[in-house]
Amino acid sequence: AHGDHAAVIAAALAELPPIHHSAARLGGAIPVTAYATYGTGQLADHLVKALKGKRAALLANHGGLAVGAGADEAFEHARLLEWLCGVYIRARSLGEPRVLSEEELAEVRARSAYAWAGPDIL
C-alpha cells in the first residue's frame, strides 16, 4: 500500500520505532528495506528479509506492506501500520517520541494472549 504516512516514514527513516503498544502486533520496530525499483526481484528479496519475524515492513521510498493469516488480517495489519506511521509523525512534531523496549513489547504480547485484561486481573 502507498498510504501517505507509510510513504513518509519509508522515505525518511531506517525503521519505524515502536512508540505505541499496538506495534507489538506487527513485531515491534518495523524495518525499512533498502531501496530497489518497484516490481523487481531485488525489491522482493529485500522485503522477504525485512519480514523475518514481522507482520509488516516498509519499502524505502515506496510505502508499506503487511501480511496475515488471510486477506482480512493482512488488511488490518496494513491499516495498523499506516496508523502507527501517522502516530509517529505527529509525535515527532512535538519532540522525540518515547520508544518502547523489547521487554515492554514482550509484556504486551503476553498480555494479549489473555485478551484485554491480562493474566494479573485477580
PDB file of N, CA and C in Angstrom, residues 21-92:
ATOM      1  N   HIS A  21       1.938   0.636  22.053  1.00  0.00           N
ATOM      2  CA  HIS A  21       1.883  -0.802  22.350  1.00  0.00           C
ATOM      3  C   HIS A  21       1.343  -1.641  21.202  1.00  0.00           C
ATOM      4  N   SER A  22       0.544  -1.059  20.328  1.00  0.00           N
ATOM      5  CA  SER A  22       0.000  -1.812  19.190  1.00  0.00           C
ATOM      6  C   SER A  22       1.082  -2.274  18.221  1.00  0.00           C
ATOM      7  N   ALA A  23       2.260  -1.675  18.293  1.00  0.00           N
ATOM      8  CA  ALA A  23       3.362  -2.109  17.429  1.00  0.00           C
ATOM      9  C   ALA A  23       3.738  -3.562  17.710  1.00  0.00           C
ATOM     10  N   ALA A  24       3.452  -4.056  18.910  1.00  0.00           N
ATOM     11  CA  ALA A  24       3.752  -5.445  19.251  1.00  0.00           C
ATOM     12  C   ALA A  24       3.025  -6.405  18.308  1.00  0.00           C
ATOM     13  N   ARG A  25       1.838  -6.028  17.851  1.00  0.00           N
ATOM     14  CA  ARG A  25       1.081  -6.900  16.937  1.00  0.00           C
ATOM     15  C   ARG A  25       1.790  -7.092  15.599  1.00  0.00           C
ATOM     16  N   LEU A  26       2.637  -6.130  15.227  1.00  0.00           N
ATOM     17  CA  LEU A  26       3.343  -6.219  13.946  1.00  0.00           C
ATOM     18  C   LEU A  26       4.774  -6.720  14.103  1.00  0.00           C
ATOM     19  N   GLY A  27       5.193  -6.946  15.341  1.00  0.00           N
ATOM     20  CA  GLY A  27       6.535  -7.453  15.575  1.00  0.00           C
ATOM     21  C   GLY A  27       7.487  -6.447  16.185  1.00  0.00           C
ATOM     22  N   GLY A  28       6.978  -5.306  16.631  1.00  0.00           N
ATOM     23  CA  GLY A  28       7.832  -4.287  17.254  1.00  0.00           C
ATOM     24  C   GLY A  28       8.257  -3.243  16.247  1.00  0.00           C
ATOM     25  N   ALA A  29       9.548  -2.890  16.276  1.00  0.00           N
ATOM     26  CA  ALA A  29      10.068  -1.910  15.313  1.00  0.00           C
ATOM     27  C   ALA A  29       9.870  -2.460  13.900  1.00  0.00           C
ATOM     28  N   ILE A  30       9.436  -1.600  13.006  1.00  0.00           N
ATOM     29  CA  ILE A  30       9.170  -2.017  11.629  1.00  0.00           C
ATOM     30  C   ILE A  30      10.334  -1.568  10.757  1.00  0.00           C
ATOM     31  N   PRO A  31      11.024  -2.512  10.120  1.00  0.00           N
ATOM     32  CA  PRO A  31      12.178  -2.148   9.296  1.00  0.00           C
ATOM     33  C   PRO A  31      11.772  -1.471   7.990  1.00  0.00           C
ATOM     34  N   VAL A  32      12.680  -0.651   7.500  1.00  0.00           N
ATOM     35  CA  VAL A  32      12.557  -0.065   6.163  1.00  0.00           C
ATOM     36  C   VAL A  32      13.627  -0.746   5.313  1.00  0.00           C
ATOM     37  N   THR A  33      13.228  -1.328   4.209  1.00  0.00           N
ATOM     38  CA  THR A  33      14.163  -2.030   3.335  1.00  0.00           C
ATOM     39  C   THR A  33      15.106  -1.045   2.656  1.00  0.00           C
ATOM     40  N   ALA A  34      16.151  -1.584   2.054  1.00  0.00           N
ATOM     41  CA  ALA A  34      16.972  -0.789   1.147  1.00  0.00           C
ATOM     42  C   ALA A  34      16.126  -0.469  -0.080  1.00  0.00           C
ATOM     43  N   TYR A  35      16.450   0.602  -0.768  1.00  0.00           N
ATOM     44  CA  TYR A  35      15.681   0.968  -1.954  1.00  0.00           C
ATOM     45  C   TYR A  35      15.967  -0.017  -3.092  1.00  0.00           C
ATOM     46  N   ALA A  36      14.921  -0.330  -3.825  1.00  0.00           N
ATOM     47  CA  ALA A  36      15.010  -1.078  -5.074  1.00  0.00           C
ATOM     48  C   ALA A  36      13.838  -0.639  -5.942  1.00  0.00           C
ATOM     49  N   THR A  37      13.996  -0.730  -7.230  1.00  0.00           N
ATOM     50  CA  THR A  37      12.947  -0.337  -8.163  1.00  0.00           C
ATOM     51  C   THR A  37      11.730  -1.235  -7.995  1.00  0.00           C
ATOM     52  N   TYR A  38      10.547  -0.631  -8.079  1.00  0.00           N
ATOM     53  CA  TYR A  38       9.316  -1.408  -7.919  1.00  0.00           C
ATOM     54  C   TYR A  38       9.229  -2.501  -8.976  1.00  0.00           C
ATOM     55  N   GLY A  39       8.619  -3.617  -8.564  1.00  0.00           N
ATOM     56  CA  GLY A  39       8.400  -4.730  -9.482  1.00  0.00           C
ATOM     57  C   GLY A  39       9.611  -5.595  -9.746  1.00  0.00           C
ATOM     58  N   THR A  40      10.703  -5.369  -9.021  1.00  0.00           N
ATOM     59  CA  THR A  40      11.921  -6.153  -9.283  1.00  0.00           C
ATOM     60  C   THR A  40      12.086  -7.269  -8.257  1.00  0.00           C
ATOM     61  N   GLY A  41      12.854  -8.261  -8.641  1.00  0.00           N
ATOM     62  CA  GLY A  41      13.199  -9.334  -7.722  1.00  0.00           C
ATOM     63  C   GLY A  41      14.023  -8.821  -6.557  1.00  0.00           C
ATOM     64  N   GLN A  42      14.824  -7.796  -6.797  1.00  0.00           N
ATOM     65  CA  GLN A  42      15.638  -7.213  -5.729  1.00  0.00           C
ATOM     66  C   GLN A  42      14.737  -6.641  -4.629  1.00  0.00           C
ATOM     67  N   LEU A  43      13.674  -5.956  -5.013  1.00  0.00           N
ATOM     68  CA  LEU A  43      12.740  -5.410  -4.026  1.00  0.00           C
ATOM     69  C   LEU A  43      12.077  -6.552  -3.250  1.00  0.00           C
ATOM     70  N   ALA A  44      11.693  -7.600  -3.951  1.00  0.00           N
ATOM     71  CA  ALA A  44      11.087  -8.761  -3.285  1.00  0.00           C
ATOM     72  C   ALA A  44      12.072  -9.402  -2.309  1.00  0.00           C
ATOM     73  N   ASP A  45      13.333  -9.518  -2.696  1.00  0.00           N
ATOM     74  CA  ASP A  45      14.348 -10.080  -1.804  1.00  0.00           C
ATOM     75  C   ASP A  45      14.507  -9.233  -0.546  1.00  0.00           C
ATOM     76  N   HIS A  46      14.572  -7.916  -0.716  1.00  0.00           N
ATOM     77  CA  HIS A  46      14.671  -7.015   0.439  1.00  0.00           C
ATOM     78  C   HIS A  46      13.474  -7.196   1.369  1.00  0.00           C
ATOM     79  N   LEU A  47      12.302  -7.329   0.774  1.00  0.00           N
ATOM     80  CA  LEU A  47      11.076  -7.455   1.557  1.00  0.00           C
ATOM     81  C   LEU A  47      11.052  -8.754   2.356  1.00  0.00           C
ATOM     82  N   VAL A  48      11.420  -9.853   1.737  1.00  0.00           N
ATOM     83  CA  VAL A  48      11.433 -11.147   2.431  1.00  0.00           C
ATOM     84  C   VAL A  48      12.348 -11.074   3.653  1.00  0.00           C
ATOM     85  N   LYS A  49      13.512 -10.468   3.510  1.00  0.00           N
ATOM     86  CA  LYS A  49      14.439 -10.324   4.632  1.00  0.00           C
ATOM     87  C   LYS A  49      13.846  -9.429   5.720  1.00  0.00           C
ATOM     88  N   ALA A  50      13.203  -8.336   5.328  1.00  0.00           N
ATOM     89  CA  ALA A  50      12.634  -7.391   6.294  1.00  0.00           C
ATOM     90  C   ALA A  50      11.472  -8.000   7.066  1.00  0.00           C
ATOM     91  N   LEU A  51      10.735  -8.907   6.469  1.00  0.00           N
ATOM     92  CA  LEU A  51       9.565  -9.505   7.120  1.00  0.00           C
ATOM     93  C   LEU A  51       9.916 -10.613   8.107  1.00  0.00           C
ATOM     94  N   LYS A  52      11.159 -10.991   8.189  1.00  0.00           N
ATOM     95  CA  LYS A  52      11.545 -12.069   9.110  1.00  0.00           C
ATOM     96  C   LYS A  52      11.169 -11.671  10.538  1.00  0.00           C
ATOM     97  N   GLY A  53      10.218 -12.416  11.126  1.00  0.00           N
ATOM     98  CA  GLY A  53       9.753 -12.136  12.476  1.00  0.00           C
ATOM     99  C   GLY A  53       8.806 -10.951  12.583  1.00  0.00           C
ATOM    100  N   LYS A  54       8.365 -10.410  11.463  1.00  0.00           N
ATOM    101  CA  LYS A  54       7.495  -9.224  11.442  1.00  0.00           C
ATOM    102  C   LYS A  54       6.214  -9.535  10.671  1.00  0.00           C
ATOM    103  N   ARG A  55       5.218  -8.708  10.908  1.00  0.00           N
ATOM    104  CA  ARG A  55       3.950  -8.803  10.164  1.00  0.00           C
ATOM    105  C   ARG A  55       3.805  -7.653   9.180  1.00  0.00           C
ATOM    106  N   ALA A  56       4.819  -6.765   9.149  1.00  0.00           N
ATOM    107  CA  ALA A  56       4.787  -5.628   8.233  1.00  0.00           C
ATOM    108  C   ALA A  56       6.202  -5.133   8.011  1.00  0.00           C
ATOM    109  N   ALA A  57       6.392  -4.441   6.907  1.00  0.00           N
ATOM    110  CA  ALA A  57       7.670  -3.802   6.598  1.00  0.00           C
ATOM    111  C   ALA A  57       7.371  -2.578   5.742  1.00  0.00           C
ATOM    112  N   LEU A  58       8.339  -1.692   5.711  1.00  0.00           N
ATOM    113  CA  LEU A  58       8.242  -0.504   4.864  1.00  0.00           C
ATOM    114  C   LEU A  58       9.276  -0.621   3.761  1.00  0.00           C
ATOM    115  N   LEU A  59       8.881  -0.291   2.551  1.00  0.00           N
ATOM    116  CA  LEU A  59       9.756  -0.367   1.390  1.00  0.00           C
ATOM    117  C   LEU A  59      10.307   1.026   1.129  1.00  0.00           C
ATOM    118  N   ALA A  60      11.619   1.182   1.224  1.00  0.00           N
ATOM    119  CA  ALA A  60      12.235   2.502   1.096  1.00  0.00           C
ATOM    120  C   ALA A  60      11.730   3.243  -0.135  1.00  0.00           C
ATOM    121  N   ASN A  61      11.257   4.450   0.100  1.00  0.00           N
ATOM    122  CA  ASN A  61      10.791   5.346  -0.954  1.00  0.00           C
ATOM    123  C   ASN A  61       9.608   4.790  -1.751  1.00  0.00           C
ATOM    124  N   HIS A  62       8.856   3.875  -1.133  1.00  0.00           N
ATOM    125  CA  HIS A  62       7.644   3.330  -1.752  1.00  0.00           C
ATOM    126  C   HIS A  62       6.472   3.489  -0.789  1.00  0.00           C
ATOM    127  N   GLY A  63       6.372   2.591   0.179  1.00  0.00           N
ATOM    128  CA  GLY A  63       5.250   2.559   1.110  1.00  0.00           C
ATOM    129  C   GLY A  63       5.374   1.344   2.006  1.00  0.00           C
ATOM    130  N   GLY A  64       4.253   0.792   2.429  1.00  0.00           N
ATOM    131  CA  GLY A  64       4.277  -0.318   3.366  1.00  0.00           C
ATOM    132  C   GLY A  64       3.674  -1.575   2.803  1.00  0.00           C
ATOM    133  N   LEU A  65       3.977  -2.687   3.460  1.00  0.00           N
ATOM    134  CA  LEU A  65       3.398  -3.968   3.107  1.00  0.00           C
ATOM    135  C   LEU A  65       3.153  -4.726   4.399  1.00  0.00           C
ATOM    136  N   ALA A  66       2.023  -5.407   4.474  1.00  0.00           N
ATOM    137  CA  ALA A  66       1.682  -6.190   5.667  1.00  0.00           C
ATOM    138  C   ALA A  66       1.208  -7.566   5.239  1.00  0.00           C
ATOM    139  N   VAL A  67       1.404  -8.534   6.124  1.00  0.00           N
ATOM    140  CA  VAL A  67       0.981  -9.904   5.865  1.00  0.00           C
ATOM    141  C   VAL A  67       0.092 -10.373   7.002  1.00  0.00           C
ATOM    142  N   GLY A  68      -0.646 -11.429   6.757  1.00  0.00           N
ATOM    143  CA  GLY A  68      -1.510 -12.006   7.777  1.00  0.00           C
ATOM    144  C   GLY A  68      -1.912 -13.401   7.379  1.00  0.00           C
ATOM    145  N   ALA A  69      -2.676 -14.055   8.256  1.00  0.00           N
ATOM    146  CA  ALA A  69      -3.133 -15.420   8.001  1.00  0.00           C
ATOM    147  C   ALA A  69      -4.119 -15.464   6.838  1.00  0.00           C
ATOM    148  N   GLY A  70      -4.733 -14.359   6.526  1.00  0.00           N
ATOM    149  CA  GLY A  70      -5.661 -14.250   5.414  1.00  0.00           C
ATOM    150  C   GLY A  70      -5.762 -12.799   5.000  1.00  0.00           C
ATOM    151  N   ALA A  71      -6.598 -12.532   4.014  1.00  0.00           N
ATOM    152  CA  ALA A  71      -6.725 -11.170   3.499  1.00  0.00           C
ATOM    153  C   ALA A  71      -7.219 -10.191   4.558  1.00  0.00           C
ATOM    154  N   ASP A  72      -8.178 -10.612   5.388  1.00  0.00           N
ATOM    155  CA  ASP A  72      -8.703  -9.707   6.419  1.00  0.00           C
ATOM    156  C   ASP A  72      -7.630  -9.318   7.420  1.00  0.00           C
ATOM    157  N   GLU A  73      -6.849 -10.293   7.876  1.00  0.00           N
ATOM    158  CA  GLU A  73      -5.794  -9.989   8.846  1.00  0.00           C
ATOM    159  C   GLU A  73      -4.695  -9.134   8.209  1.00  0.00           C
ATOM    160  N   ALA A  74      -4.322  -9.439   6.977  1.00  0.00           N
ATOM    161  CA  ALA A  74      -3.310  -8.639   6.283  1.00  0.00           C
ATOM    162  C   ALA A  74      -3.787  -7.199   6.129  1.00  0.00           C
ATOM    163  N   PHE A  75      -5.055  -7.009   5.804  1.00  0.00           N
ATOM    164  CA  PHE A  75      -5.613  -5.658   5.680  1.00  0.00           C
ATOM    165  C   PHE A  75      -5.561  -4.933   7.018  1.00  0.00           C
ATOM    166  N   GLU A  76      -5.925  -5.611   8.103  1.00  0.00           N
ATOM    167  CA  GLU A  76      -5.871  -4.982   9.430  1.00  0.00           C
ATOM    168  C   GLU A  76      -4.452  -4.614   9.812  1.00  0.00           C
ATOM    169  N   HIS A  77      -3.482  -5.447   9.471  1.00  0.00           N
ATOM    170  CA  HIS A  77      -2.086  -5.131   9.746  1.00  0.00           C
ATOM    171  C   HIS A  77      -1.633  -3.926   8.916  1.00  0.00           C
ATOM    172  N   ALA A  78      -2.067  -3.853   7.664  1.00  0.00           N
ATOM    173  CA  ALA A  78      -1.720  -2.706   6.816  1.00  0.00           C
ATOM    174  C   ALA A  78      -2.344  -1.428   7.368  1.00  0.00           C
ATOM    175  N   ARG A  79      -3.576  -1.533   7.820  1.00  0.00           N
ATOM    176  CA  ARG A  79      -4.254  -0.377   8.420  1.00  0.00           C
ATOM    177  C   ARG A  79      -3.532   0.068   9.689  1.00  0.00           C
ATOM    178  N   LEU A  80      -3.124  -0.898  10.509  1.00  0.00           N
ATOM    179  CA  LEU A  80      -2.394  -0.585  11.729  1.00  0.00           C
ATOM    180  C   LEU A  80      -1.049   0.053  11.405  1.00  0.00           C
ATOM    181  N   LEU A  81      -0.354  -0.462  10.414  1.00  0.00           N
ATOM    182  CA  LEU A  81       0.932   0.120  10.014  1.00  0.00           C
ATOM    183  C   LEU A  81       0.763   1.582   9.621  1.00  0.00           C
ATOM    184  N   GLU A  82      -0.225   1.878   8.827  1.00  0.00           N
ATOM    185  CA  GLU A  82      -0.464   3.264   8.404  1.00  0.00           C
ATOM    186  C   GLU A  82      -0.768   4.145   9.612  1.00  0.00           C
ATOM    187  N   TRP A  83      -1.585   3.642  10.534  1.00  0.00           N
ATOM    188  CA  TRP A  83      -1.925   4.404  11.747  1.00  0.00           C
ATOM    189  C   TRP A  83      -0.683   4.654  12.591  1.00  0.00           C
ATOM    190  N   LEU A  84       0.145   3.609  12.793  1.00  0.00           N
ATOM    191  CA  LEU A  84       1.360   3.762  13.588  1.00  0.00           C
ATOM    192  C   LEU A  84       2.317   4.767  12.957  1.00  0.00           C
ATOM    193  N   CYS A  85       2.420   4.758  11.633  1.00  0.00           N
ATOM    194  CA  CYS A  85       3.262   5.744  10.951  1.00  0.00           C
ATOM    195  C   CYS A  85       2.742   7.156  11.206  1.00  0.00           C
ATOM    196  N   GLY A  86       1.425   7.337  11.147  1.00  0.00           N
ATOM    197  CA  GLY A  86       0.835   8.648  11.422  1.00  0.00           C
ATOM    198  C   GLY A  86       1.049   9.092  12.851  1.00  0.00           C
ATOM    199  N   VAL A  87       0.931   8.167  13.797  1.00  0.00           N
ATOM    200  CA  VAL A  87       1.176   8.490  15.204  1.00  0.00           C
ATOM    201  C   VAL A  87       2.621   8.941  15.382  1.00  0.00           C
ATOM    202  N   TYR A  88       3.548   8.237  14.761  1.00  0.00           N
ATOM    203  CA  TYR A  88       4.954   8.604  14.887  1.00  0.00           C
ATOM    204  C   TYR A  88       5.206  10.001  14.315  1.00  0.00           C
ATOM    205  N   ILE A  89       4.677  10.269  13.151  1.00  0.00           N
ATOM    206  CA  ILE A  89       4.874  11.582  12.517  1.00  0.00           C
ATOM    207  C   ILE A  89       4.344  12.693  13.419  1.00  0.00           C
ATOM    208  N   ARG A  90       3.143  12.493  13.970  1.00  0.00           N
ATOM    209  CA  ARG A  90       2.565  13.527  14.837  1.00  0.00           C
ATOM    210  C   ARG A  90       3.337  13.648  16.139  1.00  0.00           C
ATOM    211  N   ALA A  91       3.744  12.531  16.738  1.00  0.00           N
ATOM    212  CA  ALA A  91       4.516  12.582  17.980  1.00  0.00           C
ATOM    213  C   ALA A  91       5.856  13.268  17.746  1.00  0.00           C
ATOM    214  N   ARG A  92       6.479  12.966  16.632  1.00  0.00           N
ATOM    215  CA  ARG A  92       7.786  13.557  16.306  1.00  0.00           C
ATOM    216  C   ARG A  92       7.683  15.075  16.135  1.00  0.00           C
TER     217      ARG A  92
END
